[in-house]
């Protein structure tokens, strides 16, 4: 069996996931596990489910090392799991770690670990640039984060349907749907009105 693993940081990046899924299918993935989680997150439930389901002799394919992990420690744990389960791990167009015999080629393992180091370095550099950019924006007097919302900012459509929610005719999900907003935004507007 050939499993594919696609991951991106948030479910708002669906285009990225769709690209990964297309390329994994083209590479022969029969079943694809999709994850919306940060690369350095300790818990990746879909990745864990994939490795639990994979049996000796199976193949796991992924587009980039950074899709698997953004931490060298986590990548080393994945390598160990691949070895223990006697799997073949393919980073498309890059590295293949074949542990179906119970052993890994030392050179392939070393290259995979080095790729993990660069993936972790890239994440650290991105975070450093973001922090620097935020500090620069603050120094220029810009407000960082989402703008503050007041009662005056609540749209008329929400105000029109809110009484139906308050009377129990609409639950919060229905209110959000008829107003074409997220539930989080509906809760925010509700708390402003009830404050």
Short mmCIF file of C-alpha atoms in Angstrom, two decimals:
data_model
loop_
_atom_site.label_atom_id
_atom_site.label_comp_id
_atom_site.label_asym_id
_atom_site.label_seq_id
_atom_site.Cartn_x
_atom_site.Cartn_y
_atom_site.Cartn_z
CA UNK A 1 0.00 0.00 0.00
CA UNK A 2 1.22 3.51 -0.78
CA UNK A 3 0.16 6.29 1.57
CA UNK A 4 0.51 10.00 0.92
CA UNK A 5 0.78 12.67 3.60
CA UNK A 6 -0.17 16.31 2.93
CA UNK A 7 0.09 19.04 5.55
CA UNK A 8 -0.25 22.79 5.73
CA UNK A 9 -0.45 25.12 8.71
CA UNK A 10 -4.07 26.26 8.45
CA UNK A 11 -7.17 25.11 6.67
CA UNK A 12 -7.31 28.52 4.96
CA UNK A 13 -4.45 27.33 2.71
CA UNK A 14 -6.62 24.79 0.89
CA UNK A 15 -4.95 25.61 -2.42
CA UNK A 16 -1.64 24.39 -1.01
CA UNK A 17 -3.25 21.16 0.22
CA UNK A 18 -4.94 20.61 -3.15
CA UNK A 19 -1.59 20.98 -4.91
CA UNK A 20 -0.01 18.49 -2.53
CA UNK A 21 -2.88 16.02 -2.97
CA UNK A 22 -2.65 16.23 -6.79
CA UNK A 23 1.10 15.64 -6.76
CA UNK A 24 0.83 12.78 -4.25
CA UNK A 25 -1.83 11.06 -6.38
CA UNK A 26 0.36 11.52 -9.47
CA UNK A 27 3.23 9.88 -7.56
CA UNK A 28 1.08 6.82 -6.82
CA UNK A 29 -0.50 7.49 -3.42
CA UNK A 30 -3.48 5.18 -2.95
CA UNK A 31 -4.67 6.79 0.29
CA UNK A 32 -3.83 10.33 1.38
CA UNK A 33 -3.86 11.63 4.93
CA UNK A 34 -4.49 15.40 5.15
CA UNK A 35 -3.39 17.47 8.13
CA UNK A 36 -3.97 21.13 9.03
CA UNK A 37 -1.33 21.67 11.68
CA UNK A 38 1.91 23.59 12.13
CA UNK A 39 5.03 21.67 11.15
CA UNK A 40 6.59 21.82 14.61
CA UNK A 41 3.38 20.83 16.41
CA UNK A 42 4.01 17.87 18.71
CA UNK A 43 0.63 16.32 17.90
CA UNK A 44 -0.17 15.52 14.28
CA UNK A 45 -3.15 13.19 14.56
CA UNK A 46 -3.43 12.36 10.85
CA UNK A 47 0.27 11.59 10.59
CA UNK A 48 0.02 9.32 13.63
CA UNK A 49 -3.05 7.59 12.14
CA UNK A 50 -1.18 7.03 8.87
CA UNK A 51 1.82 5.45 10.59
CA UNK A 52 -0.50 3.34 12.77
CA UNK A 53 -2.31 2.07 9.67
CA UNK A 54 0.83 1.40 7.60
CA UNK A 55 2.05 -2.19 7.61
CA UNK A 56 5.49 -3.65 6.93
CA UNK A 57 6.45 -3.20 3.29
CA UNK A 58 4.17 -0.19 2.74
CA UNK A 59 5.38 3.12 1.31
CA UNK A 60 4.78 6.62 2.67
CA UNK A 61 5.26 9.49 0.24
CA UNK A 62 5.44 13.20 0.97
CA UNK A 63 6.42 16.20 -1.16
CA UNK A 64 8.97 17.79 1.18
CA UNK A 65 10.66 17.05 4.49
CA UNK A 66 9.02 20.18 5.92
CA UNK A 67 5.59 18.59 5.33
CA UNK A 68 6.57 15.77 7.74
CA UNK A 69 8.25 17.85 10.44
CA UNK A 70 9.89 21.20 11.11
CA UNK A 71 11.86 19.80 14.04
CA UNK A 72 14.90 17.54 13.74
CA UNK A 73 13.83 15.72 16.90
CA UNK A 74 10.42 14.91 15.42
CA UNK A 75 12.02 13.89 12.12
CA UNK A 76 14.37 11.50 13.94
CA UNK A 77 11.35 9.99 15.70
CA UNK A 78 9.65 9.52 12.31
CA UNK A 79 12.78 7.86 10.91
CA UNK A 80 12.81 5.48 13.89
CA UNK A 81 9.13 4.68 13.35
CA UNK A 82 9.75 4.01 9.64
CA UNK A 83 12.59 1.66 10.61
CA UNK A 84 10.57 -0.15 13.30
CA UNK A 85 7.57 -0.66 11.01
CA UNK A 86 9.78 -1.66 8.04
CA UNK A 87 8.39 1.02 5.73
CA UNK A 88 9.75 2.92 2.77
CA UNK A 89 9.65 6.74 3.08
CA UNK A 90 9.85 8.71 -0.16
CA UNK A 91 10.40 12.46 -0.28
CA UNK A 92 9.36 13.00 -3.90
CA UNK A 93 12.26 13.99 -6.14
CA UNK A 94 14.66 14.04 -3.24
CA UNK A 95 15.35 11.26 -0.72
CA UNK A 96 14.15 7.69 -0.33
CA UNK A 97 14.64 5.95 2.99
CA UNK A 98 13.96 2.24 2.48
CA UNK A 99 13.66 0.35 5.75
CA UNK A 100 11.63 -2.59 4.44
CA UNK A 101 14.54 -4.92 5.29
CA UNK A 102 14.70 -3.50 8.82
CA UNK A 103 17.79 -1.41 8.09
CA UNK A 104 18.22 1.98 6.49
CA UNK A 105 20.95 3.07 4.12
CA UNK A 106 23.16 5.26 6.37
CA UNK A 107 23.73 7.83 3.62
CA UNK A 108 19.99 8.25 2.93
CA UNK A 109 19.27 8.55 6.64
CA UNK A 110 22.00 11.18 7.05
CA UNK A 111 20.69 13.21 4.08
CA UNK A 112 17.16 13.05 5.47
CA UNK A 113 18.37 14.26 8.88
CA UNK A 114 20.31 17.12 7.23
CA UNK A 115 17.18 18.10 5.30
CA UNK A 116 15.38 18.17 8.66
CA UNK A 117 18.00 20.53 10.08
CA UNK A 118 17.47 22.92 7.15
CA UNK A 119 13.69 22.68 7.55
CA UNK A 120 13.99 23.61 11.23
CA UNK A 121 16.40 26.44 10.36
CA UNK A 122 13.97 27.78 7.75
CA UNK A 123 11.14 27.86 10.31
CA UNK A 124 13.35 29.68 12.83
CA UNK A 125 14.32 32.26 10.19
CA UNK A 126 10.68 32.83 9.19
CA UNK A 127 9.69 33.38 12.82
CA UNK A 128 12.61 35.76 13.35
CA UNK A 129 11.63 37.82 10.28
CA UNK A 130 8.00 37.97 11.45
CA UNK A 131 9.02 39.16 14.94
CA UNK A 132 11.35 41.76 13.43
CA UNK A 133 8.62 42.99 11.07
CA UNK A 134 6.14 43.28 13.93
CA UNK A 135 8.63 45.23 16.06
CA UNK A 136 9.33 47.53 13.11
CA UNK A 137 5.59 48.11 12.57
CA UNK A 138 5.08 48.87 16.28
CA UNK A 139 8.00 51.33 16.18
CA UNK A 140 6.22 53.13 13.33
CA UNK A 141 3.08 53.37 15.45
CA UNK A 142 1.07 50.70 13.66
CA UNK A 143 -1.30 48.48 15.58
CA UNK A 144 -0.43 44.79 15.36
CA UNK A 145 -3.14 42.16 15.16
CA UNK A 146 -6.79 42.35 14.31
CA UNK A 147 -8.42 45.74 14.65
CA UNK A 148 -10.57 46.29 17.73
CA UNK A 149 -14.29 45.90 17.07
CA UNK A 150 -16.93 48.03 18.81
CA UNK A 151 -20.74 47.93 18.81
CA UNK A 152 -20.71 50.48 15.99
CA UNK A 153 -18.82 48.00 13.78
CA UNK A 154 -21.48 45.28 14.01
CA UNK A 155 -23.12 44.87 10.59
CA UNK A 156 -26.83 45.59 10.12
CA UNK A 157 -27.56 42.01 9.02
CA UNK A 158 -26.36 40.73 12.40
CA UNK A 159 -28.43 43.30 14.29
CA UNK A 160 -31.48 42.32 12.22
CA UNK A 161 -31.18 38.57 13.03
CA UNK A 162 -29.81 38.85 16.58
CA UNK A 163 -33.27 39.18 18.23
CA UNK A 164 -34.27 35.80 16.73
CA UNK A 165 -31.18 34.29 18.37
CA UNK A 166 -31.91 35.98 21.68
CA UNK A 167 -35.51 34.60 21.59
CA UNK A 168 -34.20 31.07 20.95
CA UNK A 169 -35.35 30.86 17.33
CA UNK A 170 -31.78 30.63 15.97
CA UNK A 171 -28.81 28.94 17.60
CA UNK A 172 -25.37 30.53 17.22
CA UNK A 173 -24.47 28.38 14.20
CA UNK A 174 -27.68 29.32 12.40
CA UNK A 175 -27.17 32.98 13.27
CA UNK A 176 -23.65 32.87 11.84
CA UNK A 177 -24.88 31.12 8.69
CA UNK A 178 -27.71 33.60 7.92
CA UNK A 179 -25.34 36.52 8.54
CA UNK A 180 -22.60 34.89 6.42
CA UNK A 181 -20.00 35.19 9.20
CA UNK A 182 -17.98 32.70 11.22
CA UNK A 183 -19.23 31.39 14.56
CA UNK A 184 -16.26 33.08 16.24
CA UNK A 185 -17.34 36.44 14.81
CA UNK A 186 -20.96 35.77 15.84
CA UNK A 187 -19.79 35.10 19.41
CA UNK A 188 -17.71 38.30 19.33
CA UNK A 189 -20.66 40.43 18.17
CA UNK A 190 -22.96 38.73 20.71
CA UNK A 191 -20.57 39.47 23.58
CA UNK A 192 -20.34 43.12 22.51
CA UNK A 193 -24.14 43.45 22.50
CA UNK A 194 -24.56 41.67 25.83
CA UNK A 195 -21.73 43.50 27.64
#
